[in-house]
Amino acid sequence: MEDFVKAFLQKRGYDVNETAQTYIRACDDWYSNREIPDFHRRKTVQGTTYSLHRLNFAKRCCSDDANLCEVLEINAGAGEQGETVNAILDAGEFQTQYRKQLEKTSADGTVACYIRLDNAILLDNGKATGGDIQLNYVEADCFIPLTVKNDIVTEAGFSGTYLRGGKMQTTLVLFIRNDQGLYEAETHVFDDRGNELHDQETTVILGDVKPFAVMRNAEVNNLDGMEGYGLPKLWNAIPMLKAIDLCYNVLFGDLDKADKLLLINEMLCQFDGSGDPITPNEQVKKLFVLLGQKLPDQKELIQEYNPAIRIDEITKSFELALSLLSLMFGYGTKKYSFEDGQITTATEYIGERQDQMQELNRQRQEATRYIQDICRAVMWFSNTFHGTAYNLDSDILVDFDDSYITDKEAELERRRNDALSFDIPQLTIWYLVEAYSLSEEEATALVVEQQKKEEEQNQDEGEEED
């Protein structure tokens, strides 16, 4: 978040939570594979500066975590209602952005999305009409909870920096409730020097539906001073991420120094005019080292030196660090582990251990609420500014990808066979719900319609026989 944005908010009487921002920045540095100066920068005993190699396992953890909440389909209602919502989601590249936000939720604990109107006509009474409904995705460092009740963010601010006309601009949007309980959207734009562009300042009166949604890590946030924010999962894992980088650097160092050396007596060397030994090619320069007149073993004029690679010790250290990382990241002690020379990942392990589904189910509930809030806000904007009449209370179904846990095709085939084998309409309804992401009401209507057709066909056949 830009300093001038903080100054503007403080001038308005809002406090920017620097405690939460400190946690978020620390976790985002590890996720983005940035160099951590007080850890990755080192000095040798001679005072030479060097940097540790970075394995970037934090990104791997967050990416594997995001795989567990991938969305296959969103059903926001039947007919035009569902088509309109999906069209707006597609225009905003929701699937791509949602995937990024899943990773950032694991890393930083919080992401958000707010709805805005582009090219709308502002009326004198502070309201608007027309315009294009757009989605804006916000990361944790640009999200400012303003009012939090019962751990629910009811008022918030969102900032974002972008390039316009070759210069950077920053937009700050505040969603605040007025005395009537209606949301007002304040938009403030700043140039690259932090000066507010007052000609672009707008205030629009909205309604009682929250025009933004927040997705947080479902794990309970036990850190002090983070009201409105989710727990950054990487925070507790940072010590283990350091241990893994150290293990990797030990392995890298052993491999880097693993070339065989041949120690030879100077009696076998030819020297140039400066007294330096002459070697025939670069490979010989690399492999042969002049030791002097005396070798460690006087019995030989040539002696091999083969540096040892401490593979067993390093592997055990890696296993311990990975197990601790798995534990701190929320999936027991085997989310990442060496098994038969391979690393078992989150999705592979969770498919074998169904008891770990509890963590996944909690996060899916959080993701479902996030997507439902976005869809309802989109429908409200469409009703208010485009004149539609969509039902905001209709069920919004989210179908997650379970292919890594079960063979979905085999499961659907089993349900289909059961529906065909047993004359139980409910089995058919359940199959249609799972196979086509329908609501139970839609599936029931299809089954009832099919039953009516079969009854009419049976009646016609009976009349023909008579």
Tab-separated table of C-alpha atoms in Angstrom:
chain	number	residue	atom	x	y	z
A	1	MET	CA	0.000	0.000	0.000
A	2	GLU	CA	1.322	3.432	-0.963
A	3	ASP	CA	2.324	5.860	1.796
A	4	PHE	CA	0.064	8.605	0.433
A	5	VAL	CA	-2.909	6.220	0.618
A	6	LYS	CA	-2.134	5.621	4.297
A	7	ALA	CA	-1.841	9.376	4.863
A	8	PHE	CA	-5.196	9.986	3.147
A	9	LEU	CA	-6.939	7.342	5.268
A	10	GLN	CA	-5.401	8.662	8.468
A	11	LYS	CA	-6.537	12.162	7.545
A	12	ARG	CA	-10.058	10.759	7.169
A	13	GLY	CA	-9.795	9.311	10.668
A	14	TYR	CA	-9.048	5.674	9.736
A	15	ASP	CA	-6.131	3.695	11.143
A	16	VAL	CA	-4.106	1.503	8.795
A	17	ASN	CA	-3.273	-1.769	10.539
A	18	GLU	CA	0.535	-1.818	10.334
A	19	THR	CA	0.714	-4.952	12.493
A	20	ALA	CA	-1.260	-6.949	9.955
A	21	GLN	CA	0.686	-5.412	7.073
A	22	THR	CA	3.960	-6.528	8.695
A	23	TYR	CA	2.792	-10.160	8.789
A	24	ILE	CA	1.488	-9.928	5.234
A	25	ARG	CA	4.689	-8.415	3.818
A	26	ALA	CA	6.871	-11.038	5.518
A	27	CYS	CA	4.790	-13.905	4.100
A	28	ASP	CA	4.547	-12.325	0.655
A	29	ASP	CA	8.357	-12.043	0.496
A	30	TRP	CA	8.648	-15.808	0.935
A	31	TYR	CA	5.829	-16.523	-1.509
A	32	SER	CA	7.409	-14.251	-4.147
A	33	ASN	CA	10.857	-15.819	-3.609
A	34	ARG	CA	12.400	-12.506	-2.655
A	35	GLU	CA	15.741	-12.446	-0.904
A	36	ILE	CA	15.406	-12.086	2.867
A	37	PRO	CA	18.439	-9.948	3.741
A	38	ASP	CA	18.842	-11.041	7.361
A	39	PHE	CA	18.717	-14.719	6.372
A	40	HIS	CA	19.830	-15.294	2.774
A	41	ARG	CA	22.772	-12.886	2.841
A	42	ARG	CA	25.799	-14.457	4.537
A	43	LYS	CA	29.528	-13.893	5.007
A	44	THR	CA	32.364	-16.389	4.961
A	45	VAL	CA	34.943	-16.550	7.769
A	46	GLN	CA	37.132	-14.319	5.572
A	47	GLY	CA	34.304	-11.743	5.373
A	48	THR	CA	33.320	-12.457	1.765
A	49	THR	CA	29.629	-11.788	1.110
A	50	TYR	CA	27.519	-14.473	-0.550
A	51	SER	CA	23.816	-15.377	-0.819
A	52	LEU	CA	22.051	-18.633	-0.082
A	53	HIS	CA	20.247	-20.364	-2.919
A	54	ARG	CA	16.447	-20.124	-2.616
A	55	LEU	CA	14.342	-23.215	-3.265
A	56	ASN	CA	11.013	-21.271	-3.232
A	57	PHE	CA	9.139	-24.046	-1.448
A	58	ALA	CA	6.649	-21.456	-0.137
A	59	LYS	CA	5.209	-21.049	-3.657
A	60	ARG	CA	4.986	-24.833	-3.984
A	61	CYS	CA	3.053	-25.107	-0.700
A	62	CYS	CA	0.558	-22.413	-1.696
A	63	SER	CA	0.139	-23.813	-5.197
A	64	ASP	CA	-0.604	-27.318	-3.902
A	65	ASP	CA	-2.976	-25.842	-1.335
A	66	ALA	CA	-4.858	-24.005	-4.093
A	67	ASN	CA	-5.339	-27.265	-6.005
A	68	LEU	CA	-7.658	-28.439	-3.252
A	69	CYS	CA	-10.251	-25.689	-3.887
A	70	GLU	CA	-10.309	-25.553	-7.692
A	71	VAL	CA	-13.792	-24.740	-9.019
A	72	LEU	CA	-15.261	-26.622	-11.962
A	73	GLU	CA	-18.573	-24.804	-12.332
A	74	ILE	CA	-20.719	-22.087	-10.742
A	75	ASN	CA	-24.501	-22.311	-11.014
A	76	ALA	CA	-26.076	-18.987	-10.052
A	77	GLY	CA	-29.574	-19.899	-11.185
A	78	ALA	CA	-31.541	-21.133	-14.138
A	79	GLY	CA	-31.994	-19.421	-17.467
A	80	GLU	CA	-30.963	-15.838	-18.117
A	81	GLN	CA	-29.955	-15.205	-14.491
A	82	GLY	CA	-27.237	-17.861	-14.465
A	83	GLU	CA	-26.085	-16.985	-17.967
A	84	THR	CA	-25.700	-13.291	-17.099
A	85	VAL	CA	-23.739	-13.944	-13.919
A	86	ASN	CA	-21.434	-16.417	-15.670
A	87	ALA	CA	-20.918	-13.969	-18.544
A	88	ILE	CA	-19.804	-11.239	-16.122
A	89	LEU	CA	-17.550	-13.711	-14.292
A	90	ASP	CA	-16.023	-14.818	-17.580
A	91	ALA	CA	-15.482	-11.215	-18.699
A	92	GLY	CA	-13.626	-10.611	-15.456
A	93	GLU	CA	-11.519	-13.777	-15.983
A	94	PHE	CA	-12.815	-15.105	-12.691
A	95	GLN	CA	-11.427	-18.634	-13.011
A	96	THR	CA	-7.882	-17.390	-13.658
A	97	GLN	CA	-8.003	-14.695	-10.992
A	98	TYR	CA	-9.684	-17.013	-8.484
A	99	ARG	CA	-6.835	-19.505	-8.893
A	100	LYS	CA	-4.305	-16.748	-8.151
A	101	GLN	CA	-6.350	-15.636	-5.179
A	102	LEU	CA	-6.409	-19.168	-3.764
A	103	GLU	CA	-2.621	-19.186	-3.682
A	104	LYS	CA	-2.494	-15.714	-2.148
A	105	THR	CA	-5.024	-16.755	0.494
A	106	SER	CA	-2.657	-19.496	1.628
A	107	ALA	CA	0.302	-17.126	1.500
A	108	ASP	CA	-1.097	-13.879	2.920
A	109	GLY	CA	-4.321	-15.057	4.565
A	110	THR	CA	-6.731	-12.697	2.810
A	111	VAL	CA	-7.964	-11.689	-0.652
A	112	ALA	CA	-10.980	-9.678	-1.757
A	113	CYS	CA	-13.055	-8.669	-4.743
A	114	TYR	CA	-15.346	-5.686	-5.233
A	115	ILE	CA	-17.863	-4.803	-7.926
A	116	ARG	CA	-17.649	-1.541	-9.832
A	117	LEU	CA	-19.479	0.232	-12.662
A	118	ASP	CA	-17.544	1.511	-15.671
A	119	ASN	CA	-18.962	4.190	-17.986
A	120	ALA	CA	-22.060	4.705	-15.821
A	121	ILE	CA	-24.148	7.878	-15.935
A	122	LEU	CA	-24.045	9.714	-12.605
A	123	LEU	CA	-27.326	11.369	-11.568
A	124	ASP	CA	-27.765	14.496	-9.463
A	125	ASN	CA	-29.112	12.500	-6.501
A	126	GLY	CA	-25.836	10.596	-6.115
A	127	LYS	CA	-27.094	7.480	-7.878
A	128	ALA	CA	-26.034	6.015	-11.228
A	129	THR	CA	-27.547	4.186	-14.159
A	130	GLY	CA	-26.219	1.987	-16.952
A	131	GLY	CA	-22.544	1.148	-17.170
A	132	ASP	CA	-20.579	-2.068	-17.380
A	133	ILE	CA	-20.339	-4.339	-14.341
A	134	GLN	CA	-16.704	-5.154	-13.614
A	135	LEU	CA	-14.849	-7.237	-11.011
A	136	ASN	CA	-11.786	-5.893	-9.221
A	137	TYR	CA	-9.527	-8.379	-7.438
A	138	VAL	CA	-7.523	-7.157	-4.463
A	139	GLU	CA	-4.649	-8.722	-2.522
A	140	ALA	CA	-4.134	-8.519	1.225
A	141	ASP	CA	-1.678	-5.616	1.206
A	142	CYS	CA	-4.252	-3.420	-0.604
A	143	PHE	CA	-7.251	-4.416	1.538
A	144	ILE	CA	-8.234	-2.160	4.457
A	145	PRO	CA	-10.949	-3.407	6.821
A	146	LEU	CA	-12.771	-0.360	8.166
A	147	THR	CA	-15.579	-1.927	10.227
A	148	VAL	CA	-15.560	-5.498	11.539
A	149	LYS	CA	-18.470	-6.990	13.493
A	150	ASN	CA	-18.465	-10.597	14.700
A	151	ASP	CA	-15.390	-11.153	12.523
A	152	ILE	CA	-17.369	-10.055	9.440
A	153	VAL	CA	-16.033	-7.109	7.441
A	154	THR	CA	-18.972	-4.770	6.789
A	155	GLU	CA	-17.054	-1.695	5.567
A	156	ALA	CA	-13.754	-1.739	3.724
A	157	GLY	CA	-11.321	0.126	1.514
A	158	PHE	CA	-9.449	-1.160	-1.541
A	159	SER	CA	-6.435	0.382	-3.237
A	160	GLY	CA	-4.761	-0.544	-6.508
A	161	THR	CA	-1.933	0.873	-8.612
A	162	TYR	CA	-1.940	0.619	-12.414
A	163	LEU	CA	-0.339	2.171	-15.486
A	164	ARG	CA	-2.337	4.781	-17.387
A	165	GLY	CA	-0.958	6.946	-20.155
A	166	GLY	CA	2.580	5.881	-19.354
A	167	LYS	CA	2.289	7.009	-15.727
A	168	MET	CA	1.329	5.192	-12.569
A	169	GLN	CA	-2.009	5.973	-10.964
A	170	THR	CA	-3.491	4.708	-7.716
A	171	THR	CA	-7.207	4.270	-7.086
A	172	LEU	CA	-8.691	4.057	-3.610
A	173	VAL	CA	-12.307	2.849	-3.270
A	174	LEU	CA	-14.136	3.078	0.067
A	175	PHE	CA	-17.404	1.223	0.731
A	176	ILE	CA	-19.062	2.879	3.728
A	177	ARG	CA	-22.600	2.678	5.070
A	178	ASN	CA	-24.537	5.926	5.464
A	179	ASP	CA	-27.142	6.784	8.106
A	180	GLN	CA	-29.841	4.879	6.180
A	181	GLY	CA	-27.739	1.700	6.190
A	182	LEU	CA	-27.043	1.959	2.452
A	183	TYR	CA	-23.577	1.502	1.002
A	184	GLU	CA	-21.839	4.460	-0.598
A	185	ALA	CA	-18.856	3.953	-2.936
A	186	GLU	CA	-16.236	6.692	-2.745
A	187	THR	CA	-13.547	6.669	-5.435
A	188	HIS	CA	-10.332	8.686	-5.069
A	189	VAL	CA	-7.581	8.744	-7.699
A	190	PHE	CA	-3.936	9.748	-7.088
A	191	ASP	CA	-1.158	10.458	-9.606
A	192	ASP	CA	2.350	9.001	-9.514
A	193	ARG	CA	3.423	11.667	-6.986
A	194	GLY	CA	0.575	10.976	-4.596
A	195	ASN	CA	-1.478	14.055	-5.481
A	196	GLU	CA	-5.229	13.474	-5.504
A	197	LEU	CA	-6.952	14.101	-8.830
A	198	HIS	CA	-10.118	15.775	-7.559
A	199	ASP	CA	-11.744	15.869	-11.002
A	200	GLN	CA	-11.926	12.048	-10.915
A	201	GLU	CA	-13.383	11.839	-7.412
A	202	THR	CA	-16.862	10.270	-7.325
A	203	THR	CA	-19.421	9.166	-4.742
A	204	VAL	CA	-22.218	6.775	-5.697
A	205	ILE	CA	-25.082	5.635	-3.462
A	206	LEU	CA	-25.614	1.885	-3.720
A	207	GLY	CA	-27.933	-0.302	-1.636
A	208	ASP	CA	-28.037	-2.629	1.348
A	209	VAL	CA	-26.265	-5.524	-0.437
A	210	LYS	CA	-22.549	-5.650	0.333
A	211	PRO	CA	-20.747	-4.730	-2.924
A	212	PHE	CA	-17.580	-6.629	-2.059
A	213	ALA	CA	-16.528	-10.077	-0.862
A	214	VAL	CA	-13.628	-11.224	1.297
A	215	MET	CA	-12.029	-14.675	1.296
A	216	ARG	CA	-9.794	-15.571	4.215
A	217	ASN	CA	-7.904	-18.602	5.365
A	218	ALA	CA	-10.387	-20.792	7.229
A	219	GLU	CA	-7.813	-21.539	9.935
A	220	VAL	CA	-8.539	-19.518	13.090
A	221	ASN	CA	-6.303	-16.447	13.173
A	222	ASN	CA	-4.379	-16.621	16.450
A	223	LEU	CA	-2.167	-13.601	15.734
A	224	ASP	CA	-2.821	-10.406	17.694
A	225	GLY	CA	-3.782	-7.218	15.917
A	226	MET	CA	-5.243	-8.727	12.725
A	227	GLU	CA	-8.932	-7.873	12.989
A	228	GLY	CA	-10.635	-8.478	9.653
A	229	TYR	CA	-7.696	-10.406	8.204
A	230	GLY	CA	-7.179	-14.156	7.809
A	231	LEU	CA	-4.210	-16.102	9.138
A	232	PRO	CA	-1.282	-16.140	6.661
A	233	LYS	CA	-0.449	-19.853	6.568
A	234	LEU	CA	3.156	-19.137	5.618
A	235	TRP	CA	3.804	-17.178	8.805
A	236	ASN	CA	4.046	-20.234	11.050
A	237	ALA	CA	5.939	-22.109	8.339
A	238	ILE	CA	8.745	-19.550	7.867
A	239	PRO	CA	11.196	-21.302	10.270
A	240	MET	CA	10.762	-24.552	8.338
A	241	LEU	CA	11.143	-22.762	4.998
A	242	LYS	CA	14.471	-21.472	6.279
A	243	ALA	CA	15.484	-24.990	7.320
A	244	ILE	CA	14.642	-26.333	3.843
A	245	ASP	CA	16.727	-23.624	2.161
A	246	LEU	CA	19.621	-24.492	4.463
A	247	CYS	CA	19.284	-28.207	3.642
A	248	TYR	CA	19.261	-27.413	-0.055
A	249	ASN	CA	22.382	-25.242	0.238
A	250	VAL	CA	24.211	-28.037	2.063
A	251	LEU	CA	23.274	-30.425	-0.750
A	252	PHE	CA	24.219	-27.858	-3.401
A	253	GLY	CA	27.559	-27.236	-1.688
A	254	ASP	CA	28.400	-30.935	-1.572
A	255	LEU	CA	27.514	-31.371	-5.234
A	256	ASP	CA	29.394	-28.218	-6.239
A	257	LYS	CA	32.589	-29.531	-4.621
A	258	ALA	CA	32.135	-33.139	-5.742
A	259	ASP	CA	34.641	-33.078	-8.662
A	260	LYS	CA	37.438	-35.633	-8.286
A	261	LEU	CA	40.905	-34.153	-7.633
A	262	LEU	CA	44.229	-35.721	-8.579
A	263	LEU	CA	47.166	-34.688	-6.410
A	264	ILE	CA	50.496	-35.039	-8.215
A	265	ASN	CA	54.129	-34.542	-7.312
A	266	GLU	CA	55.871	-31.597	-8.926
A	267	MET	CA	58.452	-34.016	-10.306
A	268	LEU	CA	55.824	-35.025	-12.889
A	269	CYS	CA	55.050	-31.455	-13.974
A	270	GLN	CA	56.521	-29.249	-16.660
A	271	PHE	CA	56.978	-25.560	-15.800
A	272	ASP	CA	56.907	-22.388	-17.844
A	273	GLY	CA	59.345	-19.524	-17.647
A	274	SER	CA	57.531	-18.028	-14.634
A	275	GLY	CA	57.747	-21.219	-12.654
A	276	ASP	CA	54.051	-22.078	-13.037
A	277	PRO	CA	53.100	-25.641	-13.957
A	278	ILE	CA	52.010	-26.239	-17.555
A	279	THR	CA	48.803	-28.258	-18.057
A	280	PRO	CA	47.738	-29.471	-21.504
A	281	ASN	CA	44.041	-28.392	-21.366
A	282	GLU	CA	41.302	-26.856	-19.223
A	283	GLN	CA	40.052	-30.227	-17.988
A	284	VAL	CA	43.472	-31.038	-16.610
A	285	LYS	CA	43.611	-27.632	-14.922
A	286	LYS	CA	40.370	-28.486	-13.197
A	287	LEU	CA	41.236	-31.996	-12.097
A	288	PHE	CA	44.913	-31.739	-11.202
A	289	VAL	CA	46.291	-29.819	-8.249
A	290	LEU	CA	49.996	-29.271	-7.648
A	291	LEU	CA	50.754	-30.260	-4.061
A	292	GLY	CA	54.509	-29.857	-3.829
A	293	GLN	CA	57.488	-32.127	-3.420
A	294	LYS	CA	55.830	-34.234	-0.766
A	295	LEU	CA	52.522	-35.990	-1.087
A	296	PRO	CA	50.394	-37.124	1.878
A	297	ASP	CA	51.313	-40.683	0.959
A	298	GLN	CA	54.975	-40.955	0.131
A	299	LYS	CA	54.372	-44.311	-1.561
A	300	GLU	CA	52.632	-42.745	-4.578
A	301	LEU	CA	53.445	-39.897	-6.917
A	302	ILE	CA	49.752	-39.517	-7.859
A	303	GLN	CA	46.856	-39.652	-5.408
A	304	GLU	CA	43.087	-39.333	-5.977
A	305	TYR	CA	40.825	-37.274	-3.730
A	306	ASN	CA	37.061	-37.975	-4.069
A	307	PRO	CA	34.915	-35.565	-1.975
A	308	ALA	CA	32.049	-37.341	-0.209
A	309	ILE	CA	28.400	-36.349	-0.797
A	310	ARG	CA	26.546	-36.689	2.505
A	311	ILE	CA	23.377	-37.870	0.824
A	312	ASP	CA	22.008	-39.939	3.738
A	313	GLU	CA	22.496	-37.190	6.326
A	314	ILE	CA	21.078	-34.541	3.989
A	315	THR	CA	18.066	-36.712	3.106
A	316	LYS	CA	17.237	-37.262	6.770
A	317	SER	CA	17.520	-33.519	7.398
A	318	PHE	CA	15.218	-32.829	4.446
A	319	GLU	CA	12.699	-35.385	5.709
A	320	LEU	CA	12.566	-33.770	9.145
A	321	ALA	CA	12.249	-30.254	7.701
A	322	LEU	CA	9.524	-31.335	5.249
A	323	SER	CA	7.567	-33.137	7.974
A	324	LEU	CA	7.680	-30.079	10.213
A	325	LEU	CA	6.678	-27.861	7.278
A	326	SER	CA	3.715	-30.150	6.572
A	327	LEU	CA	2.675	-29.998	10.217
A	328	MET	CA	2.886	-26.202	10.371
A	329	PHE	CA	1.005	-25.847	7.075
A	330	GLY	CA	-2.024	-27.755	8.324
A	331	TYR	CA	-1.962	-31.233	6.778
A	332	GLY	CA	-0.296	-33.437	9.375
A	333	THR	CA	3.267	-34.655	9.095
A	334	LYS	CA	3.166	-36.181	5.617
A	335	LYS	CA	2.026	-33.467	3.268
A	336	TYR	CA	5.544	-33.476	1.855
A	337	SER	CA	7.825	-36.431	2.474
A	338	PHE	CA	10.415	-38.537	0.702
A	339	GLU	CA	8.994	-41.928	-0.238
A	340	ASP	CA	11.033	-44.271	-2.451
A	341	GLY	CA	13.093	-41.363	-3.698
A	342	GLN	CA	10.035	-39.236	-4.559
A	343	ILE	CA	8.249	-36.377	-2.817
A	344	THR	CA	4.628	-37.087	-1.909
A	345	THR	CA	2.621	-33.903	-2.454
A	346	ALA	CA	-0.491	-32.517	-0.811
A	347	THR	CA	-3.001	-33.799	-3.337
A	348	GLU	CA	-1.489	-37.290	-3.423
A	349	TYR	CA	-1.445	-37.528	0.345
A	350	ILE	CA	-4.923	-36.129	0.950
A	351	GLY	CA	-6.356	-38.643	-1.494
A	352	GLU	CA	-4.943	-41.465	0.647
A	353	ARG	CA	-5.806	-39.960	4.010
A	354	GLN	CA	-9.460	-38.958	4.095
A	355	ASP	CA	-9.139	-37.800	7.715
A	356	GLN	CA	-7.276	-34.756	6.401
A	357	MET	CA	-10.382	-33.655	4.471
A	358	GLN	CA	-11.492	-31.623	7.480
A	359	GLU	CA	-9.022	-28.845	6.662
A	360	LEU	CA	-10.101	-28.899	3.034
A	361	ASN	CA	-13.817	-28.761	3.840
A	362	ARG	CA	-13.365	-25.700	6.048
A	363	GLN	CA	-11.572	-23.831	3.280
A	364	ARG	CA	-14.157	-24.878	0.713
A	365	GLN	CA	-16.910	-23.444	2.891
A	366	GLU	CA	-15.017	-20.149	3.003
A	367	ALA	CA	-14.499	-20.222	-0.782
A	368	THR	CA	-18.180	-21.017	-1.366
A	369	ARG	CA	-19.309	-18.016	0.711
A	370	TYR	CA	-16.837	-15.814	-1.173
A	371	ILE	CA	-18.143	-16.877	-4.581
A	372	GLN	CA	-21.786	-16.599	-3.469
A	373	ASP	CA	-21.203	-13.043	-2.164
A	374	ILE	CA	-19.661	-12.040	-5.499
A	375	CYS	CA	-22.542	-13.544	-7.482
A	376	ARG	CA	-25.206	-11.870	-5.336
A	377	ALA	CA	-23.436	-8.518	-5.629
A	378	VAL	CA	-23.295	-8.954	-9.413
A	379	MET	CA	-27.036	-9.741	-9.517
A	380	TRP	CA	-27.841	-6.712	-7.341
A	381	PHE	CA	-25.809	-4.423	-9.621
A	382	SER	CA	-27.601	-5.894	-12.649
A	383	ASN	CA	-31.044	-5.389	-11.036
A	384	THR	CA	-30.253	-1.843	-9.930
A	385	PHE	CA	-28.395	-0.445	-12.933
A	386	HIS	CA	-29.559	-2.660	-15.809
A	387	GLY	CA	-33.216	-3.122	-14.862
A	388	THR	CA	-33.198	-6.913	-14.443
A	389	ALA	CA	-35.180	-8.749	-11.761
A	390	TYR	CA	-32.934	-11.578	-10.656
A	391	ASN	CA	-33.685	-13.485	-7.446
A	392	LEU	CA	-30.938	-12.668	-4.931
A	393	ASP	CA	-32.159	-15.433	-2.609
A	394	SER	CA	-31.803	-18.222	-5.161
A	395	ASP	CA	-29.356	-21.033	-4.424
A	396	ILE	CA	-25.838	-20.485	-5.799
A	397	LEU	CA	-24.092	-23.823	-6.248
A	398	VAL	CA	-20.334	-24.248	-6.512
A	399	ASP	CA	-18.907	-27.466	-7.924
A	400	PHE	CA	-15.329	-28.187	-6.769
A	401	ASP	CA	-12.847	-30.445	-8.499
A	402	ASP	CA	-12.564	-33.724	-6.564
A	403	SER	CA	-10.698	-35.659	-9.245
A	404	TYR	CA	-7.566	-36.015	-7.092
A	405	ILE	CA	-9.574	-37.678	-4.301
A	406	THR	CA	-11.981	-39.875	-6.198
A	407	ASP	CA	-12.514	-40.953	-9.775
A	408	LYS	CA	-15.474	-38.696	-10.496
A	409	GLU	CA	-16.382	-40.460	-13.723
A	410	ALA	CA	-16.492	-43.835	-11.958
A	411	GLU	CA	-18.583	-42.361	-9.139
A	412	LEU	CA	-21.050	-40.795	-11.596
A	413	GLU	CA	-21.273	-44.068	-13.504
A	414	ARG	CA	-22.122	-45.893	-10.284
A	415	ARG	CA	-24.870	-43.370	-9.471
A	416	ARG	CA	-26.216	-43.616	-13.005
A	417	ASN	CA	-26.404	-47.406	-12.811
A	418	ASP	CA	-28.174	-47.194	-9.456
A	419	ALA	CA	-30.675	-44.703	-10.872
A	420	LEU	CA	-31.386	-47.026	-13.814
A	421	SER	CA	-31.513	-50.222	-11.742
A	422	PHE	CA	-33.809	-49.002	-8.973
A	423	ASP	CA	-37.096	-47.255	-9.653
A	424	ILE	CA	-36.374	-44.550	-7.067
A	425	PRO	CA	-36.748	-40.985	-8.436
A	426	GLN	CA	-34.518	-39.527	-5.704
A	427	LEU	CA	-31.543	-41.501	-7.025
A	428	THR	CA	-32.089	-39.984	-10.451
A	429	ILE	CA	-32.321	-36.516	-8.904
A	430	TRP	CA	-29.030	-36.997	-7.046
A	431	TYR	CA	-27.356	-38.200	-10.236
A	432	LEU	CA	-28.537	-35.156	-12.220
A	433	VAL	CA	-27.370	-32.792	-9.455
A	434	GLU	CA	-23.854	-34.280	-9.466
A	435	ALA	CA	-23.498	-34.863	-13.205
A	436	TYR	CA	-24.789	-31.504	-14.457
A	437	SER	CA	-24.300	-29.171	-11.437
A	438	LEU	CA	-28.043	-28.558	-11.184
A	439	SER	CA	-29.881	-27.445	-8.102
A	440	GLU	CA	-32.124	-30.068	-6.513
A	441	GLU	CA	-35.184	-28.089	-7.589
A	442	GLU	CA	-34.041	-28.070	-11.230
A	443	ALA	CA	-33.246	-31.801	-11.148
A	444	THR	CA	-36.618	-32.550	-9.521
A	445	ALA	CA	-38.446	-30.575	-12.207
A	446	LEU	CA	-36.678	-32.573	-14.932
A	447	VAL	CA	-37.566	-35.902	-13.284
A	448	VAL	CA	-41.206	-34.881	-12.819
A	449	GLU	CA	-41.404	-33.748	-16.440
A	450	GLN	CA	-39.958	-37.062	-17.626
A	451	GLN	CA	-42.431	-38.999	-15.454
A	452	LYS	CA	-45.325	-37.077	-16.982
A	453	LYS	CA	-44.095	-37.880	-20.496
A	454	GLU	CA	-43.804	-41.567	-19.648
A	455	GLU	CA	-47.306	-41.594	-18.146
A	456	GLU	CA	-48.749	-39.894	-21.237
A	457	GLN	CA	-46.921	-42.363	-23.483
A	458	ASN	CA	-48.275	-45.321	-21.476
A	459	GLN	CA	-51.809	-43.935	-21.738
A	460	ASP	CA	-51.494	-43.555	-25.507
A	461	GLU	CA	-50.206	-47.103	-25.845
A	462	GLY	CA	-53.112	-48.403	-23.707
A	463	GLU	CA	-55.673	-46.589	-25.886
A	464	GLU	CA	-54.160	-48.061	-29.047
A	465	GLU	CA	-54.433	-51.602	-27.603
A	466	ASP	CA	-58.120	-51.031	-26.754
